[in-house]
Coordinates of C-alpha atoms in Angstrom, one line a residue:
X19 CA 0.0 0.0 0.0
X20 CA 1.3 3.4 -1.0
X21 CA 1.6 5.9 1.8
X22 CA -0.1 9.3 1.2
X23 CA 1.5 12.4 2.7
X24 CA 0.0 15.9 2.8
X25 CA 2.1 18.5 0.8
X26 CA 3.2 20.3 4.0
X27 CA 4.6 17.2 5.6
X28 CA 6.4 16.3 2.4
X29 CA 7.9 19.8 2.3
X30 CA 9.2 19.5 5.9
X31 CA 10.7 16.1 5.1
X32 CA 12.4 17.6 2.1
X33 CA 13.8 20.5 4.2
X34 CA 15.1 18.1 6.9
X35 CA 16.7 16.0 4.2
X36 CA 18.4 19.0 2.6
X37 CA 19.7 20.3 6.0
X38 CA 17.3 23.2 6.7
X39 CA 15.3 21.8 9.6
X40 CA 16.5 20.4 12.9
X41 CA 20.0 20.4 14.4
X42 CA 20.9 16.8 13.4
X43 CA 21.2 17.7 9.7
X44 CA 23.8 20.4 10.5
X45 CA 26.2 18.2 12.5
X46 CA 29.6 17.3 11.0
X47 CA 30.1 20.6 9.3
X48 CA 30.7 21.1 5.6
X49 CA 32.2 17.6 4.9
X50 CA 29.1 16.0 6.3
X51 CA 26.8 18.4 4.6
X52 CA 28.3 17.5 1.2
X53 CA 27.7 13.8 1.8
X54 CA 24.2 14.3 2.8
X55 CA 23.5 16.4 -0.3
X56 CA 25.3 14.0 -2.6
X57 CA 26.4 16.8 -4.9
X58 CA 27.1 20.6 -4.6
X59 CA 26.8 22.5 -7.9
X60 CA 29.7 24.7 -9.0
X61 CA 29.3 28.0 -10.9
X62 CA 31.6 30.8 -11.9
X63 CA 29.4 33.6 -10.7
X64 CA 30.5 35.1 -7.5
X65 CA 28.4 37.8 -5.8
X66 CA 28.5 37.5 -1.9
X67 CA 30.5 34.3 -2.5
X68 CA 30.8 31.4 -5.0
X69 CA 27.8 29.3 -5.0
X70 CA 29.4 26.2 -3.5
X71 CA 30.3 28.3 -0.4
X72 CA 26.7 29.6 -0.3
X73 CA 25.4 26.1 -0.2
X74 CA 27.3 25.3 3.0
X75 CA 26.6 28.7 4.6
X76 CA 22.8 28.4 4.0
X77 CA 22.8 25.2 6.1
X78 CA 25.5 25.8 8.7
X79 CA 25.4 29.6 9.2
X80 CA 28.7 31.6 9.6
X81 CA 31.1 28.7 9.1
X82 CA 34.5 29.8 8.1
X83 CA 35.0 30.0 4.4
X84 CA 38.3 28.2 4.6
X85 CA 36.6 25.4 6.4
X86 CA 34.3 25.1 3.3
X87 CA 37.3 25.1 0.9
X88 CA 39.1 22.4 2.9
X89 CA 36.0 20.2 2.9
X90 CA 35.8 20.4 -0.8
X91 CA 39.4 20.4 -1.9
X92 CA 41.9 18.8 0.4
X93 CA 44.7 16.2 0.2
X94 CA 44.3 13.3 0.4
X95 CA 41.2 13.8 -1.8
X96 CA 37.9 13.8 -0.1
X97 CA 35.9 15.0 -3.2
X98 CA 36.1 15.2 -7.0
X99 CA 34.5 17.3 -9.6
X100 CA 32.3 15.8 -12.2
X101 CA 28.9 16.0 -14.0
X102 CA 25.9 15.2 -11.9
X103 CA 23.0 17.7 -12.0
X104 CA 25.6 20.0 -13.5
X105 CA 29.3 20.5 -12.8
X106 CA 29.4 19.4 -9.2
X107 CA 31.6 18.6 -6.2
X108 CA 31.0 14.9 -5.3
X109 CA 32.2 12.8 -2.5
X110 CA 35.3 10.8 -3.5
X111 CA 33.7 7.6 -2.4
X112 CA 31.1 8.1 -5.2
X113 CA 33.9 7.9 -7.9
X114 CA 32.8 4.3 -9.0
X115 CA 29.1 5.4 -9.4
X116 CA 29.9 7.7 -12.3
X117 CA 31.6 5.0 -14.4
X118 CA 28.4 4.9 -16.6
X119 CA 28.9 8.5 -17.6
X120 CA 32.6 8.1 -18.2
X121 CA 31.8 5.2 -20.6
X122 CA 29.2 7.3 -22.3
X123 CA 31.7 10.1 -22.9
X124 CA 34.2 7.6 -24.3
X125 CA 31.7 6.3 -26.7
X126 CA 30.6 9.8 -27.8
X127 CA 34.2 11.2 -28.3
X128 CA 32.8 14.7 -28.5
X129 CA 32.6 17.4 -25.9
X130 CA 31.1 20.6 -27.2
X131 CA 34.1 20.7 -29.4
X132 CA 35.7 17.9 -31.5
X133 CA 38.3 16.1 -29.4
X134 CA 41.7 17.1 -31.0
X135 CA 44.3 14.6 -32.0
X136 CA 46.7 15.9 -29.4
X137 CA 44.7 14.4 -26.6
X138 CA 47.3 11.6 -26.1
X139 CA 50.1 14.1 -25.9
X140 CA 48.2 16.1 -23.2
X141 CA 47.6 12.8 -21.2
X142 CA 51.4 12.2 -21.3
X143 CA 52.0 15.8 -20.1
X144 CA 49.9 15.0 -17.0
X145 CA 51.6 11.7 -16.6
X146 CA 55.1 13.2 -16.7
X147 CA 54.4 16.7 -14.9
X148 CA 51.1 16.3 -13.0
X149 CA 49.4 17.6 -11.2
X150 CA 48.8 20.5 -13.7
X151 CA 46.5 23.4 -14.6
X152 CA 45.6 24.5 -18.1
X153 CA 48.4 27.1 -17.8
X154 CA 50.9 24.3 -17.5
X155 CA 49.7 22.5 -20.7
X156 CA 49.3 25.5 -23.0
X157 CA 46.5 27.7 -21.7
X158 CA 42.7 27.6 -21.7
X159 CA 41.7 29.8 -24.6
X160 CA 42.8 30.8 -28.0
X161 CA 42.2 34.5 -27.1
X162 CA 38.6 34.8 -28.4
X163 CA 35.3 34.4 -26.5
X164 CA 35.1 32.1 -23.5
X165 CA 34.0 29.1 -25.6
X166 CA 37.0 29.5 -27.9
X167 CA 39.0 26.9 -26.0
X168 CA 42.5 25.9 -26.9
X169 CA 43.1 22.3 -28.1
X170 CA 44.8 21.6 -24.9
X171 CA 41.9 22.8 -22.9
X172 CA 39.4 20.7 -25.0
X173 CA 41.7 17.7 -24.5
X174 CA 42.1 17.9 -20.8
X175 CA 38.5 18.4 -20.2
X176 CA 37.7 15.4 -22.3
X177 CA 40.2 13.4 -20.3
X178 CA 38.3 14.6 -17.2
X179 CA 35.0 13.5 -18.7
X180 CA 36.4 10.0 -19.4
X181 CA 38.1 9.6 -16.1
X182 CA 41.7 9.5 -17.3
X183 CA 42.4 12.5 -15.2
X184 CA 40.5 13.9 -12.2
X185 CA 40.1 17.2 -10.4
X186 CA 40.2 16.9 -6.7
X187 CA 41.3 20.5 -5.9
X188 CA 41.4 24.0 -7.2
X189 CA 44.0 26.8 -6.9
X190 CA 42.7 30.3 -7.5
X191 CA 39.4 28.8 -9.0
X192 CA 41.6 27.0 -11.5
X193 CA 41.2 23.2 -11.7
X194 CA 44.2 21.1 -10.9
X195 CA 44.3 18.0 -13.1
X196 CA 45.9 14.7 -11.9
X197 CA 46.0 11.2 -13.2
X198 CA 43.0 9.4 -11.7
X199 CA 45.3 6.5 -10.8
X200 CA 47.3 8.7 -8.6
X201 CA 44.5 10.8 -7.1
X202 CA 41.7 8.4 -6.6
X203 CA 42.1 5.7 -3.8
X204 CA 42.9 2.4 -5.3
X205 CA 40.0 0.5 -3.7
X206 CA 37.7 2.9 -5.6
X207 CA 39.5 2.6 -8.8
X208 CA 39.2 -1.1 -8.6
X209 CA 35.4 -1.1 -8.3
X210 CA 33.9 -2.1 -11.7
X211 CA 30.2 -1.4 -11.8
X212 CA 27.8 -1.9 -14.6
X213 CA 25.6 1.0 -15.8
X214 CA 22.7 -0.6 -14.1
X215 CA 24.6 -0.8 -10.7
X216 CA 25.8 2.8 -11.1
X217 CA 22.3 4.2 -11.8
X218 CA 20.7 2.1 -9.1
X219 CA 23.2 3.4 -6.4
X220 CA 23.0 6.9 -7.6
X221 CA 19.2 6.8 -7.4
X222 CA 19.6 6.0 -3.7
X223 CA 22.0 8.9 -3.2
X224 CA 19.7 11.4 -5.0
X225 CA 16.5 10.0 -3.1
X226 CA 18.2 10.4 0.3
X227 CA 19.4 13.9 -0.6
X228 CA 16.0 15.0 -1.8
X229 CA 13.9 13.2 0.8
X230 CA 10.9 13.0 -1.4
X231 CA 11.2 13.0 -5.2
X232 CA 9.3 12.3 -8.3
X233 CA 10.9 10.3 -11.0
X234 CA 11.5 13.6 -12.9
X235 CA 13.2 15.0 -9.8
X236 CA 15.5 12.0 -9.7
X237 CA 16.2 12.3 -13.4
X238 CA 17.0 16.0 -13.1
X239 CA 19.2 15.5 -10.1
X240 CA 21.4 13.0 -12.0
X241 CA 20.6 14.4 -15.6
X242 CA 20.0 11.1 -17.0
X243 CA 19.3 10.6 -20.7
X244 CA 16.8 8.0 -22.0
X245 CA 18.9 4.8 -21.9
X246 CA 20.0 5.5 -18.3
X247 CA 16.6 6.8 -17.2
X248 CA 15.2 3.4 -18.2
X249 CA 17.7 1.9 -15.8
X250 CA 16.4 4.3 -13.2
X251 CA 12.8 3.0 -13.7
X252 CA 14.0 -0.5 -13.3
X253 CA 15.8 0.3 -10.1
X254 CA 12.7 2.0 -8.7
X255 CA 10.3 -0.7 -9.6
X256 CA 12.4 -3.6 -8.4
X257 CA 13.3 -1.8 -5.1
X258 CA 17.0 -1.8 -5.9
X259 CA 17.3 2.0 -5.4
X260 CA 16.1 1.5 -1.8
X261 CA 13.2 4.0 -2.2
X262 CA 9.6 3.5 -1.5
X263 CA 6.6 4.8 -3.4
X264 CA 4.5 7.6 -1.8
X265 CA 1.8 9.8 -2.9
X266 CA 1.7 13.5 -2.0
X267 CA -1.8 15.1 -1.6
X268 CA -1.7 18.6 -2.9
X269 CA 0.9 18.3 -5.5
X270 CA -0.4 18.4 -9.1
X271 CA -1.9 15.2 -10.2
X272 CA 0.7 14.4 -12.7
X273 CA 3.5 14.7 -10.1
X274 CA 1.7 13.3 -7.0
X275 CA 3.2 9.9 -7.2
X276 CA 6.8 10.1 -5.8
X277 CA 9.5 8.2 -4.1
X278 CA 10.8 8.5 -0.6
X279 CA 13.8 7.6 1.4
X280 CA 12.4 5.2 4.0
X281 CA 14.6 6.6 6.8
X282 CA 13.0 10.1 6.1
X283 CA 9.6 8.7 6.8
X284 CA 10.5 7.0 10.1
X285 CA 10.1 10.3 12.2
X286 CA 8.1 13.6 12.1
X287 CA 10.4 16.5 11.0
X288 CA 10.8 18.7 14.1
X289 CA 13.3 21.4 15.1
X290 CA 14.3 24.9 14.2
X291 CA 14.0 26.1 10.6
X292 CA 16.9 27.9 9.0
X293 CA 16.4 31.5 7.9
X294 CA 18.7 32.3 5.2
X295 CA 19.5 33.5 1.6
X296 CA 19.8 30.7 -0.9
X297 CA 22.0 30.4 -3.9
X298 CA 19.9 29.9 -7.1
X299 CA 22.1 26.9 -7.7
X300 CA 21.3 25.3 -4.3
X301 CA 20.0 21.8 -4.5
X302 CA 16.9 22.7 -2.6
X303 CA 15.7 25.0 -5.5
X304 CA 17.9 24.2 -8.5
X305 CA 15.0 22.4 -10.2
X306 CA 12.5 25.1 -11.2
X307 CA 9.5 22.7 -11.6
X308 CA 10.2 21.0 -8.2
X309 CA 10.6 24.4 -6.5
X310 CA 7.2 25.5 -7.9
X311 CA 5.6 22.2 -6.8
X312 CA 7.0 22.0 -3.2
X313 CA 7.1 25.7 -2.4
X314 CA 4.7 27.4 -4.9
X315 CA 7.6 29.6 -5.8
X316 CA 8.5 30.4 -9.5
X317 CA 12.3 31.0 -9.5
X318 CA 14.4 32.0 -12.5
X319 CA 18.1 32.9 -12.6
X320 CA 18.3 36.3 -14.4
X321 CA 22.1 36.6 -14.7
X322 CA 22.0 35.8 -18.4
X323 CA 18.9 37.9 -19.1
X324 CA 19.5 41.4 -20.6
X325 CA 19.6 43.9 -17.7
X326 CA 16.6 45.9 -19.0
X327 CA 14.4 42.7 -19.0
X328 CA 15.2 41.4 -15.5
X329 CA 12.3 41.4 -13.1
X330 CA 14.1 40.5 -9.9
X331 CA 17.8 41.1 -10.4
X332 CA 21.1 39.7 -11.6
X333 CA 21.7 37.0 -8.9
X334 CA 18.5 36.9 -7.0
X335 CA 18.6 34.8 -3.9
X336 CA 15.4 33.4 -2.5
X337 CA 14.8 33.9 1.2
X338 CA 14.0 30.8 3.2
X339 CA 12.2 31.4 6.5
X340 CA 9.9 29.1 8.5
X341 CA 10.3 26.5 6.0
X342 CA 8.9 28.7 3.1
X343 CA 10.2 30.8 0.4
X344 CA 8.9 34.3 1.4
X345 CA 10.8 36.6 -1.0
X346 CA 13.8 37.5 -3.1
X347 CA 16.9 39.6 -2.5
X348 CA 19.2 40.7 -5.3
X349 CA 22.6 41.2 -3.4
X350 CA 25.8 42.9 -4.1
X351 CA 28.9 44.1 -2.2
X352 CA 30.3 47.6 -2.1
X353 CA 33.2 48.0 0.1
X354 CA 32.2 47.0 3.7
X355 CA 28.4 47.2 2.8
X356 CA 26.2 44.4 1.8
X357 CA 23.7 46.0 -0.6
X358 CA 20.3 44.7 -1.4
X359 CA 19.7 46.1 -4.7
X360 CA 16.2 44.9 -4.7
X361 CA 14.0 43.2 -2.2
X362 CA 10.6 41.7 -3.2
X363 CA 8.1 39.5 -1.3
X364 CA 6.1 36.6 -2.5
X365 CA 2.3 37.3 -3.2
X366 CA 0.4 36.5 0.1
X367 CA 3.4 37.1 2.4
X368 CA 2.6 39.6 5.2
X369 CA 5.1 42.4 5.1
X370 CA 4.9 42.8 8.9
X371 CA 5.8 39.1 9.4
X372 CA 8.6 39.2 6.8
X373 CA 10.5 42.1 8.5
X374 CA 12.3 40.0 11.1
X375 CA 13.4 37.0 9.0
X376 CA 14.6 39.4 6.2
X377 CA 16.6 41.4 8.6
X378 CA 18.0 38.2 10.2
X379 CA 19.0 36.8 6.8
X380 CA 20.6 40.0 5.7
X381 CA 22.4 40.6 9.0
X382 CA 23.9 37.1 9.1
X383 CA 24.9 37.2 5.5
X384 CA 26.7 40.5 5.9
X385 CA 28.6 39.4 8.9
X386 CA 29.6 36.1 7.1
X387 CA 31.1 37.9 4.1
X388 CA 32.8 40.6 6.4
X389 CA 30.4 43.5 5.8
X390 CA 29.6 45.7 8.7
X391 CA 26.6 47.6 7.1
X392 CA 23.5 46.7 5.2
X393 CA 22.0 49.1 2.5
X394 CA 18.7 48.5 0.7
X395 CA 18.4 50.2 -2.6
X396 CA 14.9 49.1 -3.8
X397 CA 12.0 47.8 -1.6
X398 CA 8.5 48.9 -0.6
X399 CA 9.1 52.0 1.7
X400 CA 7.6 50.3 4.8
X401 CA 9.5 47.1 4.2
X402 CA 12.8 49.0 3.6
X403 CA 12.6 51.1 6.7
X404 CA 11.4 48.3 9.0
X405 CA 14.1 45.9 7.9
X406 CA 16.9 48.6 8.5
X407 CA 15.4 49.4 11.9
X408 CA 15.5 45.7 12.8
X409 CA 19.2 45.3 11.9
X410 CA 21.4 46.5 14.8

């Protein structure tokens, strides 16, 4: 018999699984948070901080940024970078689970650009001189736009895709490439999993990280294409993924049937909710359809939208408070000031009840990035004055 859950309970289970509800989910600091989430998305945009730092901050509060960096890029390797939902930081113990994707890249032999004939030469450079950055092997670009990669850059990225080399740390935001056989622990390199085994185990990782998820949510988390999505279906139906079917009352009919981590259903989610700003690349909200279904919140990253057509701002960060998304802040830094270029509330949110959580979110974020003042450029007059009054 399939368990039926009300939407509010499903939302709280999801928040707990993602580390936003209760103290237990925040124990162990950034390393434990990464392993609970299964994947932390990387992005080049840096406003208050880079997105991977914001993900840890959103759950743990004012954790030292160096602690976050050490949790992600350390020696011996605790993580590696690879393709999951997007380019992500992943726990090193999950290296064997992505063999299915490495094999798919080898069969494809194409990576946005045609793989150059110099790829074997680049691999030999890493073998002889690694670890290396793109600067060590001839540079990243030919001098044109960002996508005008040099042959060396194309080659090293394809070697990363296929698992010949691995990135387990960065220096100044530059990937450091090393032979996988030297950087990945031998017992992990020795695991030889079939595509079905990889997808089955990754479905469990995604299911635990999401708490409750539809098939589409799981496919999006792992970015599975048709052949591998069929393997996911088999793992769900035969129980291999370790997830159980549930039905969420209040979700749209087409998405009401979902899958849950059994451990997440064993107890009622309780504890203090986090109040925080969220990176638009945070796994709580990185899937727009899921965010609309779970929170009734329509979110869109506008960084790549022409400035005159933006509605909410360049790097709008949703505000999580009381387990709900109550509004948006478009942040920036100017000297020692955290600037809210624009603040907007969700329809139905009482401005009077939003003042304290907004002030708390802005005050904590400012302190974390080393700002000692908060400035609000655009907001409803009452909201602006009330927030500033509530910030000491």
